[in-house]
CSV table of C-alpha atoms in Angstrom, one decimal:
chain,number,residue,atom,x,y,z
P,397,MET,CA,26.6,147.1,-39.1
P,398,ALA,CA,26.0,144.8,-42.1
P,399,VAL,CA,27.7,145.4,-45.5
P,400,ASP,CA,27.4,143.5,-48.7
P,401,PRO,CA,30.8,141.9,-49.0
P,402,GLY,CA,30.5,141.5,-52.8
P,403,THR,CA,29.9,145.2,-53.4
P,404,ALA,CA,32.7,147.7,-53.1
P,405,VAL,CA,31.1,151.1,-52.8
P,406,PRO,CA,33.0,153.7,-54.8
P,407,ALA,CA,33.6,157.3,-53.6
P,408,THR,CA,31.6,158.8,-56.5
P,409,MET,CA,28.7,157.9,-58.7
P,410,GLN,CA,26.8,159.0,-61.7
P,411,ALA,CA,23.7,161.1,-61.0
P,412,VAL,CA,21.2,163.3,-62.8
P,413,VAL,CA,21.2,166.7,-61.0
P,414,ASN,CA,18.4,169.3,-61.2
P,415,HIS,CA,20.0,172.8,-61.8
P,416,GLY,CA,16.7,174.5,-62.6
P,417,PRO,CA,14.0,174.3,-65.3
P,418,GLU,CA,15.2,172.3,-68.4
P,419,ASP,CA,18.7,172.2,-66.9
P,420,TYR,CA,19.2,168.6,-65.8
P,421,ARG,CA,22.8,167.3,-66.0
P,422,LEU,CA,24.5,163.9,-65.7
P,423,GLU,CA,27.3,164.5,-63.3
P,424,GLN,CA,29.8,162.6,-61.1
P,425,VAL,CA,28.9,163.3,-57.5
P,426,PRO,CA,29.9,161.8,-54.1
P,427,VAL,CA,28.1,158.6,-53.1
P,428,PRO,CA,25.8,159.5,-50.2
P,429,THR,CA,26.8,158.6,-46.7
P,430,ARG,CA,24.5,156.5,-44.6
P,431,GLY,CA,23.7,157.8,-41.1
P,432,PRO,CA,22.6,155.8,-38.0
P,433,GLY,CA,19.4,154.0,-38.6
P,434,GLU,CA,19.6,154.7,-42.4
P,435,VAL,CA,20.1,152.3,-45.4
P,436,LEU,CA,22.4,152.6,-48.3
P,437,VAL,CA,20.7,151.2,-51.5
P,438,LYS,CA,22.1,150.5,-54.9
P,439,VAL,CA,19.5,151.7,-57.3
P,440,GLU,CA,18.3,149.1,-59.8
P,441,ALA,CA,15.5,151.1,-61.6
P,442,VAL,CA,13.8,154.5,-61.4
P,443,GLY,CA,10.6,155.4,-63.3
P,444,ILE,CA,9.9,158.7,-64.9
P,445,CYS,CA,6.4,160.2,-64.5
P,446,ALA,CA,4.4,163.4,-65.1
P,447,SER,CA,5.6,164.8,-61.8
P,448,ASP,CA,9.2,164.6,-63.1
P,449,LEU,CA,8.1,166.5,-66.2
P,450,LYS,CA,6.6,169.3,-64.0
P,451,CYS,CA,9.9,169.6,-62.1
P,452,TYR,CA,11.9,169.5,-65.3
P,453,HIS,CA,10.0,172.2,-67.1
P,454,GLY,CA,9.4,174.4,-64.0
P,455,ALA,CA,6.4,176.3,-62.8
P,456,ALA,CA,6.6,179.1,-65.4
P,457,LYS,CA,6.5,176.9,-68.5
P,458,PHE,CA,4.3,174.1,-67.1
P,459,TRP,CA,1.7,176.3,-65.5
P,460,GLY,CA,2.3,179.5,-67.5
P,461,ASP,CA,2.4,181.3,-64.2
P,462,GLU,CA,5.6,182.8,-62.7
P,463,ASN,CA,3.9,183.0,-59.3
P,464,ARG,CA,3.4,179.3,-58.8
P,465,PRO,CA,6.1,177.7,-56.6
P,466,ALA,CA,8.7,175.4,-58.0
P,467,TRP,CA,8.0,171.7,-57.9
P,468,ALA,CA,11.4,170.8,-56.7
P,469,GLU,CA,14.4,172.4,-55.1
P,470,THR,CA,17.5,172.9,-57.3
P,471,GLU,CA,20.7,170.9,-56.9
P,472,VAL,CA,18.5,167.8,-56.1
P,473,ILE,CA,18.8,164.4,-57.7
P,474,PRO,CA,15.3,163.6,-59.1
P,475,GLY,CA,13.5,160.3,-59.1
P,476,HIS,CA,10.8,159.1,-56.8
P,477,GLU,CA,9.7,155.7,-58.4
P,478,PHE,CA,12.5,153.4,-57.6
P,479,THR,CA,13.7,150.0,-56.4
P,480,GLY,CA,17.2,148.8,-55.3
P,481,ARG,CA,19.2,146.4,-53.2
P,482,VAL,CA,20.3,147.0,-49.7
P,483,ILE,CA,24.1,147.4,-49.6
P,484,GLU,CA,24.7,148.6,-46.1
P,485,LEU,CA,22.7,149.1,-42.9
P,486,ASP,CA,23.0,148.9,-39.1
P,487,ASP,CA,21.1,146.8,-36.6
P,488,GLU,CA,18.7,149.6,-35.9
P,489,ALA,CA,17.6,149.9,-39.6
P,490,ALA,CA,17.5,146.1,-40.0
P,491,ALA,CA,15.1,145.8,-37.0
P,492,HIS,CA,13.1,148.8,-37.9
P,493,TRP,CA,12.1,147.6,-41.4
P,494,ASP,CA,12.9,143.9,-41.1
P,495,ILE,CA,15.3,144.0,-44.0
P,496,ALA,CA,18.8,142.7,-44.6
P,497,VAL,CA,21.7,143.2,-46.9
P,498,GLY,CA,20.8,141.9,-50.4
P,499,ASP,CA,17.1,142.5,-50.0
P,500,ARG,CA,15.3,144.3,-52.9
P,501,VAL,CA,13.4,147.2,-51.4
P,502,VAL,CA,11.2,150.2,-52.4
P,503,ALA,CA,10.4,153.3,-50.3
P,504,GLU,CA,7.4,155.5,-50.5
P,505,GLN,CA,8.2,158.8,-52.0
P,506,ILE,CA,7.0,160.8,-49.1
P,507,VAL,CA,9.1,161.0,-45.9
P,508,PRO,CA,6.7,162.1,-43.1
P,509,ASP,CA,7.7,163.8,-39.9
P,510,TRP,CA,5.4,161.5,-37.9
P,511,THR,CA,4.5,164.4,-35.5
P,512,CYS,CA,2.0,166.6,-37.3
P,513,ARG,CA,-1.8,166.4,-36.9
P,514,TYR,CA,-2.1,164.4,-40.2
P,515,CYS,CA,0.5,161.9,-39.3
P,516,LEU,CA,-1.0,161.4,-35.8
P,517,ASP,CA,-4.3,160.7,-37.4
P,518,GLY,CA,-2.8,158.1,-39.7
P,519,ALA,CA,-2.9,160.3,-42.8
P,520,TYR,CA,0.9,160.4,-43.2
P,521,HIS,CA,0.6,161.1,-46.9
P,522,MET,CA,-0.7,164.6,-46.1
P,523,CYS,CA,2.1,165.3,-43.6
P,524,ALA,CA,2.4,169.1,-43.2
P,525,ARG,CA,6.2,169.1,-42.8
P,526,HIS,CA,7.4,166.2,-45.0
P,527,ASP,CA,10.4,165.5,-47.2
P,528,MET,CA,10.0,163.9,-50.6
P,529,TYR,CA,12.5,161.8,-52.5
P,530,GLY,CA,13.7,163.5,-55.6
P,531,PHE,CA,12.1,166.9,-54.7
P,532,LYS,CA,13.9,168.0,-51.5
P,533,ARG,CA,17.6,168.4,-50.9
P,534,ALA,CA,17.3,166.5,-47.6
P,535,THR,CA,16.1,163.4,-49.6
P,536,PRO,CA,17.9,163.0,-52.9
P,537,GLY,CA,16.1,160.8,-55.4
P,538,ALA,CA,17.0,157.7,-57.4
P,539,MET,CA,18.3,159.0,-60.8
P,540,ALA,CA,21.7,157.9,-59.5
P,541,THR,CA,23.7,154.7,-58.8
P,542,TYR,CA,23.1,154.9,-55.0
P,543,MET,CA,20.7,156.5,-52.6
P,544,VAL,CA,20.0,156.5,-48.9
P,545,PHE,CA,16.7,155.7,-47.2
P,546,THR,CA,16.3,158.0,-44.1
P,547,THR,CA,15.0,156.8,-40.7
P,548,ASP,CA,11.5,158.2,-41.2
P,549,SER,CA,11.0,156.5,-44.6
P,550,LEU,CA,8.4,153.9,-45.3
P,551,VAL,CA,10.3,150.9,-46.7
P,552,HIS,CA,8.8,147.7,-48.2
P,553,LYS,CA,10.5,144.5,-49.5
P,554,VAL,CA,9.9,143.3,-53.1
P,555,SER,CA,10.6,140.0,-54.7
P,556,GLY,CA,14.1,139.8,-56.3
P,557,ASP,CA,12.7,137.5,-58.9
P,558,ILE,CA,10.9,140.1,-61.0
P,559,PRO,CA,12.5,142.6,-63.3
P,560,PRO,CA,13.7,145.8,-61.7
P,561,ALA,CA,11.4,148.0,-63.8
P,562,HIS,CA,8.4,146.0,-62.6
P,563,ALA,CA,9.4,146.4,-59.0
P,564,ALA,CA,9.8,150.2,-59.4
P,565,PHE,CA,6.2,150.3,-60.7
P,566,ALA,CA,5.0,149.8,-57.1
P,567,GLU,CA,5.0,153.6,-56.7
P,568,PRO,CA,2.6,154.5,-59.5
P,569,LEU,CA,0.5,151.4,-58.9
P,570,SER,CA,0.0,152.3,-55.2
P,571,CYS,CA,-1.1,155.7,-56.2
P,572,ALA,CA,-3.6,154.2,-58.6
P,573,LEU,CA,-4.9,151.8,-55.9
P,574,HIS,CA,-5.4,154.8,-53.5
P,575,GLY,CA,-7.5,156.5,-56.1
P,576,VAL,CA,-9.7,153.4,-56.4
P,577,GLU,CA,-9.9,153.2,-52.6
P,578,ARG,CA,-11.2,156.8,-52.5
P,579,ALA,CA,-14.0,155.8,-54.9
P,580,ARG,CA,-15.5,153.3,-52.3
P,581,LEU,CA,-16.5,150.8,-55.0
P,582,THR,CA,-19.4,148.4,-54.6
P,583,PHE,CA,-20.3,145.2,-56.5
P,584,ASP,CA,-23.1,147.0,-58.4
P,585,ASP,CA,-21.0,150.0,-59.6
P,586,VAL,CA,-20.3,151.0,-63.2
P,587,VAL,CA,-16.8,152.5,-63.0
P,588,VAL,CA,-15.3,154.7,-65.7
P,589,VAL,CA,-11.5,155.3,-65.7
P,590,ALA,CA,-10.4,158.2,-67.9
P,591,GLY,CA,-6.9,157.8,-69.3
P,592,CYS,CA,-4.9,154.6,-69.9
P,593,GLY,CA,-1.4,155.7,-69.0
P,594,PRO,CA,0.4,154.0,-66.1
P,595,ILE,CA,-1.8,155.5,-63.4
P,596,GLY,CA,-5.0,154.8,-65.3
P,597,LEU,CA,-4.0,151.2,-66.1
P,598,GLY,CA,-3.4,150.7,-62.4
P,599,MET,CA,-6.8,152.2,-61.6
P,600,ILE,CA,-8.4,149.8,-64.1
P,601,ALA,CA,-6.6,146.8,-62.4
P,602,GLY,CA,-7.5,148.0,-59.0
P,603,SER,CA,-11.2,148.6,-59.9
P,604,LYS,CA,-11.4,145.2,-61.5
P,605,ALA,CA,-10.1,143.6,-58.3
P,606,LYS,CA,-13.0,145.1,-56.4
P,607,SER,CA,-15.5,143.2,-58.7
P,608,PRO,CA,-17.8,146.0,-59.7
P,609,ARG,CA,-20.5,145.4,-62.3
P,610,LEU,CA,-18.5,147.0,-65.1
P,611,VAL,CA,-15.1,148.7,-65.7
P,612,ILE,CA,-15.0,151.1,-68.6
P,613,ALA,CA,-11.8,152.6,-69.9
P,614,LEU,CA,-11.5,155.9,-71.9
P,615,ASP,CA,-8.6,157.1,-74.1
P,616,LEU,CA,-7.7,158.5,-77.5
P,617,ASP,CA,-5.1,155.8,-78.2
P,618,ASP,CA,-6.2,152.3,-79.5
P,619,THR,CA,-2.9,150.7,-78.3
P,620,LYS,CA,-3.5,151.9,-74.8
P,621,LEU,CA,-7.1,150.9,-74.9
P,622,ALA,CA,-6.0,147.4,-75.9
P,623,LEU,CA,-3.7,147.3,-73.0
P,624,ALA,CA,-6.5,148.5,-70.7
P,625,ALA,CA,-8.6,145.5,-71.8
P,626,ARG,CA,-5.8,143.2,-70.8
P,627,THR,CA,-5.5,145.0,-67.5
P,628,GLY,CA,-9.1,144.5,-66.6
P,629,ALA,CA,-11.4,146.8,-68.6
P,630,ASP,CA,-14.7,145.2,-69.6
P,631,ILE,CA,-15.4,147.9,-72.2
P,632,THR,CA,-13.0,150.4,-73.9
P,633,ILE,CA,-14.1,153.6,-75.6
P,634,ASN,CA,-12.0,155.6,-78.0
P,635,ILE,CA,-13.3,159.1,-77.3
P,636,ALA,CA,-12.0,160.4,-80.6
P,637,ARG,CA,-14.6,158.2,-82.3
P,638,GLU,CA,-17.4,157.8,-79.8
P,639,ASP,CA,-19.2,160.2,-77.5
P,640,PRO,CA,-18.3,158.7,-74.1
P,641,VAL,CA,-21.2,160.4,-72.3
P,642,ALA,CA,-23.8,158.9,-74.8
P,643,ARG,CA,-22.1,155.5,-74.8
P,644,VAL,CA,-21.9,155.3,-71.0
P,645,LYS,CA,-25.6,156.3,-70.7
P,646,GLU,CA,-26.4,153.6,-73.3
P,647,LEU,CA,-24.6,151.0,-71.3
P,648,THR,CA,-26.5,152.0,-68.1
P,649,ASP,CA,-30.0,152.3,-69.4
P,650,GLY,CA,-29.7,156.1,-69.5
P,651,TRP,CA,-28.7,156.6,-65.9
P,652,GLY,CA,-24.9,157.2,-66.2
P,653,ALA,CA,-21.9,155.8,-64.4
P,654,ASP,CA,-21.7,155.4,-60.6
P,655,VAL,CA,-18.0,156.3,-60.4
P,656,TYR,CA,-15.7,158.3,-62.6
P,657,ILE,CA,-11.9,158.2,-61.9
P,658,GLU,CA,-9.9,160.9,-63.7
P,659,SER,CA,-6.2,160.3,-64.5
P,660,THR,CA,-5.6,162.3,-67.7
P,661,GLY,CA,-4.8,165.8,-66.4
P,662,HIS,CA,-6.7,167.2,-69.3
P,663,PRO,CA,-9.3,169.9,-68.5
P,664,SER,CA,-11.9,168.5,-70.9
P,665,ALA,CA,-11.9,165.2,-68.9
P,666,VAL,CA,-13.5,167.1,-65.9
P,667,GLY,CA,-16.6,168.2,-67.6
P,668,GLN,CA,-16.8,164.8,-69.4
P,669,GLY,CA,-16.8,163.0,-66.1
P,670,LEU,CA,-19.4,165.3,-64.5
P,671,ASN,CA,-21.7,164.8,-67.4
P,672,LEU,CA,-21.5,161.0,-67.7
P,673,LEU,CA,-22.0,160.4,-63.9
P,674,ARG,CA,-25.5,159.6,-62.6
P,675,LYS,CA,-27.1,161.6,-59.8
P,676,LEU,CA,-25.4,160.9,-56.5
P,677,GLY,CA,-22.4,159.5,-58.3
P,678,ARG,CA,-18.8,159.7,-57.2
P,679,TYR,CA,-16.0,161.7,-59.0
P,680,VAL,CA,-12.4,160.9,-58.1
P,681,GLU,CA,-9.6,163.3,-59.2
P,682,TYR,CA,-6.0,162.1,-59.2
P,683,SER,CA,-4.4,164.3,-61.8
P,684,VAL,CA,-2.5,167.6,-61.5
P,685,PHE,CA,-3.5,170.0,-64.3
P,686,GLY,CA,-1.3,172.3,-66.3
P,687,SER,CA,-4.0,175.0,-66.5
P,688,ASP,CA,-7.1,176.1,-64.6
P,689,VAL,CA,-10.3,174.1,-65.2
P,690,SER,CA,-13.7,175.7,-65.5
P,691,VAL,CA,-16.9,173.7,-65.1
P,692,ASP,CA,-20.5,174.3,-64.3
P,693,TRP,CA,-20.5,173.6,-60.6
P,694,SER,CA,-24.3,173.4,-60.5
P,695,ILE,CA,-23.8,169.9,-62.0
P,696,ILE,CA,-22.1,168.9,-58.8
P,697,SER,CA,-24.7,170.5,-56.5
P,698,ASP,CA,-28.1,171.4,-57.8
P,699,ASP,CA,-28.2,168.9,-60.7
P,700,LYS,CA,-26.7,165.7,-59.3
P,701,GLU,CA,-25.4,166.1,-55.7
P,702,LEU,CA,-22.2,164.4,-56.6
P,703,ASP,CA,-19.4,163.4,-54.2
P,704,VAL,CA,-16.1,164.9,-55.5
P,705,LEU,CA,-13.0,163.3,-54.0
P,706,GLY,CA,-9.3,164.1,-54.4
P,707,ALA,CA,-6.6,161.5,-54.2
P,708,HIS,CA,-2.9,162.0,-53.4
P,709,LEU,CA,0.0,159.5,-53.3
P,710,GLY,CA,-0.6,155.8,-52.3
P,711,PRO,CA,-1.0,155.6,-48.6
P,712,HIS,CA,-1.5,152.2,-47.1
P,713,CYS,CA,-1.7,150.7,-50.6
P,714,TRP,CA,2.0,149.7,-51.2
P,715,PRO,CA,1.7,146.1,-49.9
P,716,ALA,CA,-1.3,145.5,-52.1
P,717,ALA,CA,0.5,147.0,-55.1
P,718,ILE,CA,3.5,144.9,-54.5
P,719,ARG,CA,1.4,141.7,-54.2
P,720,LEU,CA,-0.4,142.6,-57.5
P,721,ILE,CA,2.9,143.1,-59.4
P,722,GLU,CA,4.4,139.9,-57.9
P,723,SER,CA,1.3,137.9,-58.8
P,724,GLY,CA,2.0,138.1,-62.5
P,725,ALA,CA,-1.7,139.1,-63.1
P,726,LEU,CA,-0.7,142.3,-64.9
P,727,PRO,CA,0.9,142.6,-68.4
P,728,MET,CA,3.9,144.2,-66.8
P,729,ASP,CA,6.2,143.8,-69.8
P,730,ASP,CA,3.9,145.9,-71.9
P,731,ILE,CA,3.2,148.4,-69.2
P,732,CYS,CA,6.9,148.9,-68.5
P,733,SER,CA,7.5,149.7,-72.2
P,734,HIS,CA,10.9,151.3,-72.2
P,735,GLN,CA,14.0,150.8,-70.1
P,736,LEU,CA,16.9,153.1,-70.8
P,737,PRO,CA,20.4,153.6,-69.3
P,738,LEU,CA,20.8,156.6,-66.9
P,739,THR,CA,22.9,158.3,-69.6
P,740,ASP,CA,19.7,158.5,-71.7
P,741,PHE,CA,17.7,160.4,-69.1
P,742,GLN,CA,16.9,163.2,-71.5
P,743,ARG,CA,15.4,160.8,-74.0
P,744,GLY,CA,13.4,159.3,-71.2
P,745,LEU,CA,12.0,162.7,-70.3
P,746,ASP,CA,11.2,163.4,-73.9
P,747,LEU,CA,9.4,160.0,-74.3
P,748,VAL,CA,7.2,160.7,-71.3
P,749,ALA,CA,6.5,164.3,-72.6
P,750,SER,CA,5.4,162.9,-76.0
P,751,GLY,CA,3.1,160.3,-74.5
P,752,LYS,CA,2.7,158.6,-77.9
P,753,GLU,CA,5.5,156.1,-77.9
P,754,SER,CA,5.6,154.8,-74.4
P,755,ILE,CA,3.6,153.7,-71.4
P,756,LYS,CA,6.1,153.6,-68.5
P,757,VAL,CA,9.7,154.7,-69.1
P,758,THR,CA,12.2,153.4,-66.6
P,759,LEU,CA,15.9,154.3,-66.2
P,760,ILE,CA,18.3,151.6,-65.2
P,761,PRO,CA,21.4,153.1,-63.5
């Protein structure tokens, strides 16, 4: 067993605990105990995203539907976008992940069982019987001083030379890159990304890295659009001032875009995308919506014969996301706009809910 000699692990720690919808509390709880083959990690940063808001507000308020299942179990420590330093591990864990005490690490939020049909086919992100950091009692999340990586986790090393908030951005960036991978971009494609939040900005960067003909960003916020341009967008369109369908058709000699990647979660963005795509175009949906979406499905079939693709999590994209962050190519200081102490977790949730003052909010335990 290897232990960081410079770190005395206390018996208790601060943690945010989910006691139900809109009832998150900062508490003193026992430090988790590492089992055989597991890793004890001291958390350096944990991001807050829209999924955390869904858990916080609960199904009834977020969906307006009492029958929808809860997003997270109660009595769970939330937080699924995280990074930290290895404090303690045994030889089995060190060999399994090629890590050592002191390494900065991240873990994918899903913990697959590695035995279901999806895992056996390589689609571990769709595991039928998975755990999930910050959502399940078996895998407490990172809004705490310490956490444990279980034996079935997917663990990656990250440079210790970058700020912790940047390292924690590996999770949303990997999700964004998976959305781009689903789009199957070609060099001649005109790509439209709807929404310039953290996921959308990652999709813009990932799309640009594929060298398509044009990357177009859509949003209502000029500040976010300016950041989108720095992240790789060739053209930005403020949809409050311009008709995006007309503008995209103007840019494509009337044909429409080849690819539309939706990351806003707003119902109006669906019809917008279907209408600005050309025939035989590709629509990628990453968002989770707070209400049902109605569209004219004949656009998908009879009118245009579109490919409509979903995207979930960031399978097989974490190494690329980490390399992109470490490269310094992204304006990470501006993307990671707010870092708050764990004690300010409620302000962090409120900032994300507002969506007007921040891009990525990160808690620093």
